[in-house]
PDB file of C-alpha atoms and ligand atoms in Angstrom:
ATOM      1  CA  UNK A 331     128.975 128.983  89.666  1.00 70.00           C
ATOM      2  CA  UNK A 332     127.576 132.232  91.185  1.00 75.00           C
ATOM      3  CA  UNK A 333     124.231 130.453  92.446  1.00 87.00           C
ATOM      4  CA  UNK A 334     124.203 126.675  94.020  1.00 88.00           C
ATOM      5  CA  UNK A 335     120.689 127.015  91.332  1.00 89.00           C
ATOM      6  CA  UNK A 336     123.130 127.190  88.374  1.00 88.00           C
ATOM      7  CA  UNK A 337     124.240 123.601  88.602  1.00 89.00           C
ATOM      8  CA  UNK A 338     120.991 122.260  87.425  1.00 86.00           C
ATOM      9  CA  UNK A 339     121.413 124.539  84.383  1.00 88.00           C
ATOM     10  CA  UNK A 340     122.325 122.084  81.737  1.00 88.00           C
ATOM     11  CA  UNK A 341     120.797 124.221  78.229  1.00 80.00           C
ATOM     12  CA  UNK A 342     124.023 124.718  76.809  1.00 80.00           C
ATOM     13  CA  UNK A 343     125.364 120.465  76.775  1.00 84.00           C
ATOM     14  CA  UNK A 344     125.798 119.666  72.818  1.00 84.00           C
ATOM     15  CA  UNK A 345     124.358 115.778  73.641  1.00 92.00           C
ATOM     16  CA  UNK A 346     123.326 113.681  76.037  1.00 94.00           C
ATOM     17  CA  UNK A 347     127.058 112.516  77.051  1.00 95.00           C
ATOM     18  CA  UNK A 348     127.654 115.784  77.891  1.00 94.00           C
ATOM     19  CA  UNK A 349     125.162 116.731  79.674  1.00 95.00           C
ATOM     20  CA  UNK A 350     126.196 113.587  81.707  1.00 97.00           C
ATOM     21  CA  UNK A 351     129.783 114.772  82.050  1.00 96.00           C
ATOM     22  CA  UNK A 352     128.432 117.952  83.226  1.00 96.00           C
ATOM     23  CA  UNK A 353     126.392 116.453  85.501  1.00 97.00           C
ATOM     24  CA  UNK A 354     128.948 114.031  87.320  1.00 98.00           C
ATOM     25  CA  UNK A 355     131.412 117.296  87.558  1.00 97.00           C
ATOM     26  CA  UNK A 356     128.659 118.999  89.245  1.00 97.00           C
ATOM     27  CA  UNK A 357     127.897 116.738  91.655  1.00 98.00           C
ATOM     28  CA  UNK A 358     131.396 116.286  92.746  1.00 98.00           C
ATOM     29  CA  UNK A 359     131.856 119.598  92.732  1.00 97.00           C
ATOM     30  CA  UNK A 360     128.531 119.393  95.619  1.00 96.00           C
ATOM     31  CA  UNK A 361     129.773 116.635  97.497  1.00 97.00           C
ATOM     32  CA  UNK A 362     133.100 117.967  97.840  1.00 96.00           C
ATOM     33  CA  UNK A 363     132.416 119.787 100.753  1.00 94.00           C
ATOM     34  CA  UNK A 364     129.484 117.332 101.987  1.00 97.00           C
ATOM     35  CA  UNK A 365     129.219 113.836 103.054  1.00 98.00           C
ATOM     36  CA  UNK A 366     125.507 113.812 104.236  1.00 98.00           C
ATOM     37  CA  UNK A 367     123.912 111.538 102.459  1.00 98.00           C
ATOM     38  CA  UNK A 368     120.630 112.848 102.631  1.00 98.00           C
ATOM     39  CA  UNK A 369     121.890 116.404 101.051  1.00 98.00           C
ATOM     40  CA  UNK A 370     123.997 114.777  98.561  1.00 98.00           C
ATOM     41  CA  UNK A 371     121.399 112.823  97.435  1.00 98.00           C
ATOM     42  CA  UNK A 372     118.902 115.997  97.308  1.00 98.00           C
ATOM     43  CA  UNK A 373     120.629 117.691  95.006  1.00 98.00           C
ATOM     44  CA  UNK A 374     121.581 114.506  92.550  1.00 98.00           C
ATOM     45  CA  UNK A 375     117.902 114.339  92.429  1.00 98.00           C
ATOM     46  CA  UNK A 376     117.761 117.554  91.113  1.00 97.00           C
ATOM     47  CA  UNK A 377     121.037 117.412  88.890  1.00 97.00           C
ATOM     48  CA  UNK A 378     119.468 114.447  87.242  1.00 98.00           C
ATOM     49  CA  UNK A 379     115.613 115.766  86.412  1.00 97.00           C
ATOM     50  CA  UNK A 380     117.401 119.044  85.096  1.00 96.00           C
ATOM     51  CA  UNK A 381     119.604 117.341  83.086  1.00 96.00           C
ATOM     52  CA  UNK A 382     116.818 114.634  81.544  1.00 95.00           C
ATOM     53  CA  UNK A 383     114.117 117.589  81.573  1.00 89.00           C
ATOM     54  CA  UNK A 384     114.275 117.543  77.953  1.00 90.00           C
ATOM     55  CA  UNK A 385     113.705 113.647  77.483  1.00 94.00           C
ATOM     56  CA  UNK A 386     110.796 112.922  78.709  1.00 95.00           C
ATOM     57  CA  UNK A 387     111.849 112.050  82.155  1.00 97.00           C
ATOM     58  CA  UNK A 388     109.214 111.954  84.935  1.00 97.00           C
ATOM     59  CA  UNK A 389     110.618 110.627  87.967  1.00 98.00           C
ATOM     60  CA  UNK A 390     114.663 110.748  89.023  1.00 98.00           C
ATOM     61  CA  UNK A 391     116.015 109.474  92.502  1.00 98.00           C
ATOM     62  CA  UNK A 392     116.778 106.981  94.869  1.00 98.00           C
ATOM     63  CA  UNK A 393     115.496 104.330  97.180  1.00 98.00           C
ATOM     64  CA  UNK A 394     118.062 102.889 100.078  1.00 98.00           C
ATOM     65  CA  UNK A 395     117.979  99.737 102.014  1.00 98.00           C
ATOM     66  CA  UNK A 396     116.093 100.057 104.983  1.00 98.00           C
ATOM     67  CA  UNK A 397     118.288  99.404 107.443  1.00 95.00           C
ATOM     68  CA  UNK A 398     116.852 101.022 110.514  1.00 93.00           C
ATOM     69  CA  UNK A 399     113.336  99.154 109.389  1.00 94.00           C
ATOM     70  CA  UNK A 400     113.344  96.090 107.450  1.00 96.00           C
ATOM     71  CA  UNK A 401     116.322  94.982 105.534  1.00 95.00           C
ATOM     72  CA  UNK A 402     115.347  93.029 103.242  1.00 97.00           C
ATOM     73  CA  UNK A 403     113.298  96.547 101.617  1.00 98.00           C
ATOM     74  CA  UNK A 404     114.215  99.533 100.036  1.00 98.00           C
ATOM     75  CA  UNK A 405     112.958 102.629 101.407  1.00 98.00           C
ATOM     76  CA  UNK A 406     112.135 105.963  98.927  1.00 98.00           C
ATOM     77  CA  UNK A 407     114.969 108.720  99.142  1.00 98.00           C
ATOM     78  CA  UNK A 408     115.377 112.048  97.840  1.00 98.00           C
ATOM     79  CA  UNK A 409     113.742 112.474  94.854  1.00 98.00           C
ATOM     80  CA  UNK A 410     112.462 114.634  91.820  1.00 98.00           C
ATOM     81  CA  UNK A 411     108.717 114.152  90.367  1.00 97.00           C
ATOM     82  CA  UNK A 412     105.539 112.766  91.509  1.00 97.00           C
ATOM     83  CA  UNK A 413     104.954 110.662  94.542  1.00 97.00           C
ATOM     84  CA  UNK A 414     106.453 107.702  94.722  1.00 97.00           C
ATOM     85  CA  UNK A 415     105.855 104.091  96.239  1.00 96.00           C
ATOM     86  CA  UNK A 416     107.204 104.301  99.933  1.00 97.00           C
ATOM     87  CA  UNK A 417     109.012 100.323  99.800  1.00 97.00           C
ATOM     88  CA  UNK A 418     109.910  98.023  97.175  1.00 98.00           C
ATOM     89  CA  UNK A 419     111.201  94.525  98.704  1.00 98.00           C
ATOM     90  CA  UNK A 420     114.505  93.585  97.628  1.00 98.00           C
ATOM     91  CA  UNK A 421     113.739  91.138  94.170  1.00 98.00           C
ATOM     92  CA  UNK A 422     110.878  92.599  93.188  1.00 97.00           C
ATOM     93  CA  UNK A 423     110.391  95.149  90.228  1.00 97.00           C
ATOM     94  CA  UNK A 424     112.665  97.118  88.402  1.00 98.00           C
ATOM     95  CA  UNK A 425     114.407  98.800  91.338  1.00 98.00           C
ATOM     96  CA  UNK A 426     114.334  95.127  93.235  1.00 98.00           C
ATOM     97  CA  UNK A 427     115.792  93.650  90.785  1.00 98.00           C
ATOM     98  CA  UNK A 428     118.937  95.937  90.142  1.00 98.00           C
ATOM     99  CA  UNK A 429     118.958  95.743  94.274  1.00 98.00           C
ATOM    100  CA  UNK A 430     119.383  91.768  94.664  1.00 98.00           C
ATOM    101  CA  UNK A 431     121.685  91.251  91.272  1.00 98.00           C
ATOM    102  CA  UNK A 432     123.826  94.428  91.604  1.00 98.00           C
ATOM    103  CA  UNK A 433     123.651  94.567  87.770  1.00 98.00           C
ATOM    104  CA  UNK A 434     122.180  97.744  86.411  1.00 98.00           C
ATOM    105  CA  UNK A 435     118.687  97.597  84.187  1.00 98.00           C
ATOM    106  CA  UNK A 436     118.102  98.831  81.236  1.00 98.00           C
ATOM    107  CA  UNK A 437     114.268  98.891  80.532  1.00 98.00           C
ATOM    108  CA  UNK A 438     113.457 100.000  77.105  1.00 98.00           C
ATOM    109  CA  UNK A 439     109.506  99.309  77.678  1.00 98.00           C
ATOM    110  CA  UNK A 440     108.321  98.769  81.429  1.00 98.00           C
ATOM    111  CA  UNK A 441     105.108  96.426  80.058  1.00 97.00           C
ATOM    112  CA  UNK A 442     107.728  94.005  79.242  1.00 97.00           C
ATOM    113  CA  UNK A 443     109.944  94.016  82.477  1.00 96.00           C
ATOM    114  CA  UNK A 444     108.221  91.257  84.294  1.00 92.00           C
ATOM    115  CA  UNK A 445     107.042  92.642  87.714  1.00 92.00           C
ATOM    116  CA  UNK A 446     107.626  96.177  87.125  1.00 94.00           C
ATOM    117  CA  UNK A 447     105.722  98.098  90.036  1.00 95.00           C
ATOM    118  CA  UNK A 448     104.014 100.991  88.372  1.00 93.00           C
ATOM    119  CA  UNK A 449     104.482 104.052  91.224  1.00 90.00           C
ATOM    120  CA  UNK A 450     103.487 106.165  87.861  1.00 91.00           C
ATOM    121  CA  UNK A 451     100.723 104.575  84.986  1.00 93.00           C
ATOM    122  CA  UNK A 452     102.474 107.391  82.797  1.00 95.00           C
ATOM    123  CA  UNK A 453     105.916 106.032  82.839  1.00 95.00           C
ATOM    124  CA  UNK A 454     106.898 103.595  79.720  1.00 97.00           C
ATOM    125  CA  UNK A 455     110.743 102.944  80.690  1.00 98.00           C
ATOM    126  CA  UNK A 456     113.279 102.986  82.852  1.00 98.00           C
ATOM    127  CA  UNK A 457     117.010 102.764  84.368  1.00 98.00           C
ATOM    128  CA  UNK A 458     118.691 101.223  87.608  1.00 98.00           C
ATOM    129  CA  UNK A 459     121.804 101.553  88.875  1.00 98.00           C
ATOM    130  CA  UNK A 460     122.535  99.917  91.934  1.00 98.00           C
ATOM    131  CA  UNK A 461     124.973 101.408  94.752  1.00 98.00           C
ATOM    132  CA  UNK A 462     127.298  99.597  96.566  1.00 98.00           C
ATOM    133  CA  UNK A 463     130.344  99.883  99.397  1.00 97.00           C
ATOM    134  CA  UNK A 464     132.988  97.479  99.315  1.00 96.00           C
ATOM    135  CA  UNK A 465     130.636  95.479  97.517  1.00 95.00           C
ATOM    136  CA  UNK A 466     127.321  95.845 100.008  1.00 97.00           C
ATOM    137  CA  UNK A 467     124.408  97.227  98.669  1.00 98.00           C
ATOM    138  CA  UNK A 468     123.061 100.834  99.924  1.00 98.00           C
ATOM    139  CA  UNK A 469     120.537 101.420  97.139  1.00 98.00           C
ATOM    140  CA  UNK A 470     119.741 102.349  93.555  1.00 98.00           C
ATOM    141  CA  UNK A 471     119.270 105.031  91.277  1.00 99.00           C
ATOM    142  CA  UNK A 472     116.210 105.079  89.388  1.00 98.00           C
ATOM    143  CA  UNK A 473     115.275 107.306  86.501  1.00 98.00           C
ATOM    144  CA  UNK A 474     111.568 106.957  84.611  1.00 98.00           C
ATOM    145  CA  UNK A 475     110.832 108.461  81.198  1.00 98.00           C
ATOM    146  CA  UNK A 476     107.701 109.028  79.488  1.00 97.00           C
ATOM    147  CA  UNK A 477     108.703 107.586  75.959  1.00 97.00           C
ATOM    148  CA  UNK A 478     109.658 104.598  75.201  1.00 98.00           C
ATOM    149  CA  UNK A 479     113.610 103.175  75.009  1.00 97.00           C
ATOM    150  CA  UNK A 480     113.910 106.307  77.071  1.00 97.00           C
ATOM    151  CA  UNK A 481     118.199 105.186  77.943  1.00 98.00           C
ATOM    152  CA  UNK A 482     120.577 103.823  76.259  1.00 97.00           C
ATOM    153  CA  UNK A 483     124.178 102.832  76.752  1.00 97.00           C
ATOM    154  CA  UNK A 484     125.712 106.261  77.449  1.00 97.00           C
ATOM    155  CA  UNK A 485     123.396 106.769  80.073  1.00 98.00           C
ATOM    156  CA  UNK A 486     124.396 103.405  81.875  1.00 98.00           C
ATOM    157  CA  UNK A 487     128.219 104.285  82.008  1.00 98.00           C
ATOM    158  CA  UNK A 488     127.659 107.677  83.364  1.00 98.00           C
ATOM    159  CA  UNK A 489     124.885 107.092  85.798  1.00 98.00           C
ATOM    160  CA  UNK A 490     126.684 103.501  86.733  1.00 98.00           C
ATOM    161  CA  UNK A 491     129.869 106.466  86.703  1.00 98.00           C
ATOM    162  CA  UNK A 492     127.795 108.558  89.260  1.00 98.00           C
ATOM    163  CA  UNK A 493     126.555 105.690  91.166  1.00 98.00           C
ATOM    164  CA  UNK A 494     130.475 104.976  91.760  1.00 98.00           C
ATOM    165  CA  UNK A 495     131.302 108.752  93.001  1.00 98.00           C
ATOM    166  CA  UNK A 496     127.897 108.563  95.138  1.00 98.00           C
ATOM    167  CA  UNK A 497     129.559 105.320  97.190  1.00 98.00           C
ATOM    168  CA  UNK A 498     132.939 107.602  97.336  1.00 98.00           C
ATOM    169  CA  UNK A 499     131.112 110.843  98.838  1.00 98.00           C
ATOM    170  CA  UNK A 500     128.407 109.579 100.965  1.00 98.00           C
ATOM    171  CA  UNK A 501     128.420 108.660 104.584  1.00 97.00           C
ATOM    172  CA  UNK A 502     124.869 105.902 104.578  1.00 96.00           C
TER     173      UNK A 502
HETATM  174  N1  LIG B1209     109.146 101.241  88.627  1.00 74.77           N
HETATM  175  C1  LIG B1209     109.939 100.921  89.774  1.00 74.77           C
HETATM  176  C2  LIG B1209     109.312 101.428  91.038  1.00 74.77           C
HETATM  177  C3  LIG B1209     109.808 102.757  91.471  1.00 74.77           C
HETATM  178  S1  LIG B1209     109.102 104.038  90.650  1.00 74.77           S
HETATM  179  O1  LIG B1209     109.372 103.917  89.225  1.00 74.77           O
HETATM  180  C4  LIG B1209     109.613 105.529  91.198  1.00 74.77           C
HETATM  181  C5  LIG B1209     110.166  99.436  89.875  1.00 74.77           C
HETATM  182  O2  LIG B1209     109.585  98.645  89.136  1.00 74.77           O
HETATM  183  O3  LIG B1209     110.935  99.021  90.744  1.00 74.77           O
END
């Protein structure tokens, strides 16, 4: 890569699962020499809205447990797209959800995900991977499309892939 810029140049991926593999490679490739998580986490955002920019996708980041505030919330990170809600408490929503049962969701249609906080009236489904250390949550990852059935399978193992190398590279 000639430009840090070129990373979230992702035009010439055959399919979505490459695109993905691209993607994690990338952002490996960006941690590497980085262990804020703050930075790290920046330029996922970006890596991911670059990568989806062609789906539909509206929103791509991260919320994080509050731990300096209130525990028992997640707290907005770095992001890509419109403004977002500032908390979410832990068990509520989409994001909650994935948060208390460390299992990621897959939302095909975000009218029928009961409790799904709308940050964005636009948005029609959804995926969240949770993060974990040594099996304690940190936060999630949390992508919104504009269409409908937006993710599918291949976009679970890689982002649940990335969520993995995220744990490995950050210092929370
Ligand atoms: N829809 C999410 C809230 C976060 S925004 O989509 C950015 C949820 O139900 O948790």
């Amino acid at each position: 890569m000639s430009h840090h810029a070129d990373y979230s140049n992702f035009e010439s991926a055959a399919s979505r699962k490459d695109a993905l593999e691209t993607l994690v490679m990338s952002y490996e490739a960006l941690a590497a020499s980085q262990r804020n998580w703050v930075a790290n986490l920046a330029n996922c955002s970006s890596l991911l809205y670059h990568c989806y920019s062609d789906a539909g996708v509206n929103w791509a980041g991260f919320y994080v447990v509050d731990k300096d505030g209130d525990a028992e919330q997640l707290i907005l990170g770095p992001f890509m797209g419109k403004v977002a809600c500032q908390t979410i408490r832990i068990g509520k929503g989409v994001c909650g959800t994935a948060a208390a049962t460390l299992q990621t969701q897959l939302v095909p249609d975000v009218e029928a995900f009961p409790g799904h906080i709308a940050c964005d009236g636009e948005t029609k489904s959804e995926i969240v991977c949770p993060i974990t250390q040594e099996g304690r949550l940190i936060g999630v990852l949390d992508i919104d499309c504009l269409n409908l059935n937006g993710f599918g399978d291949v976009d679970k193992h890689y982002l649940e892939l990335l969520c993995r190398k995220i744990a490995e590279t950050c210092s929370f």
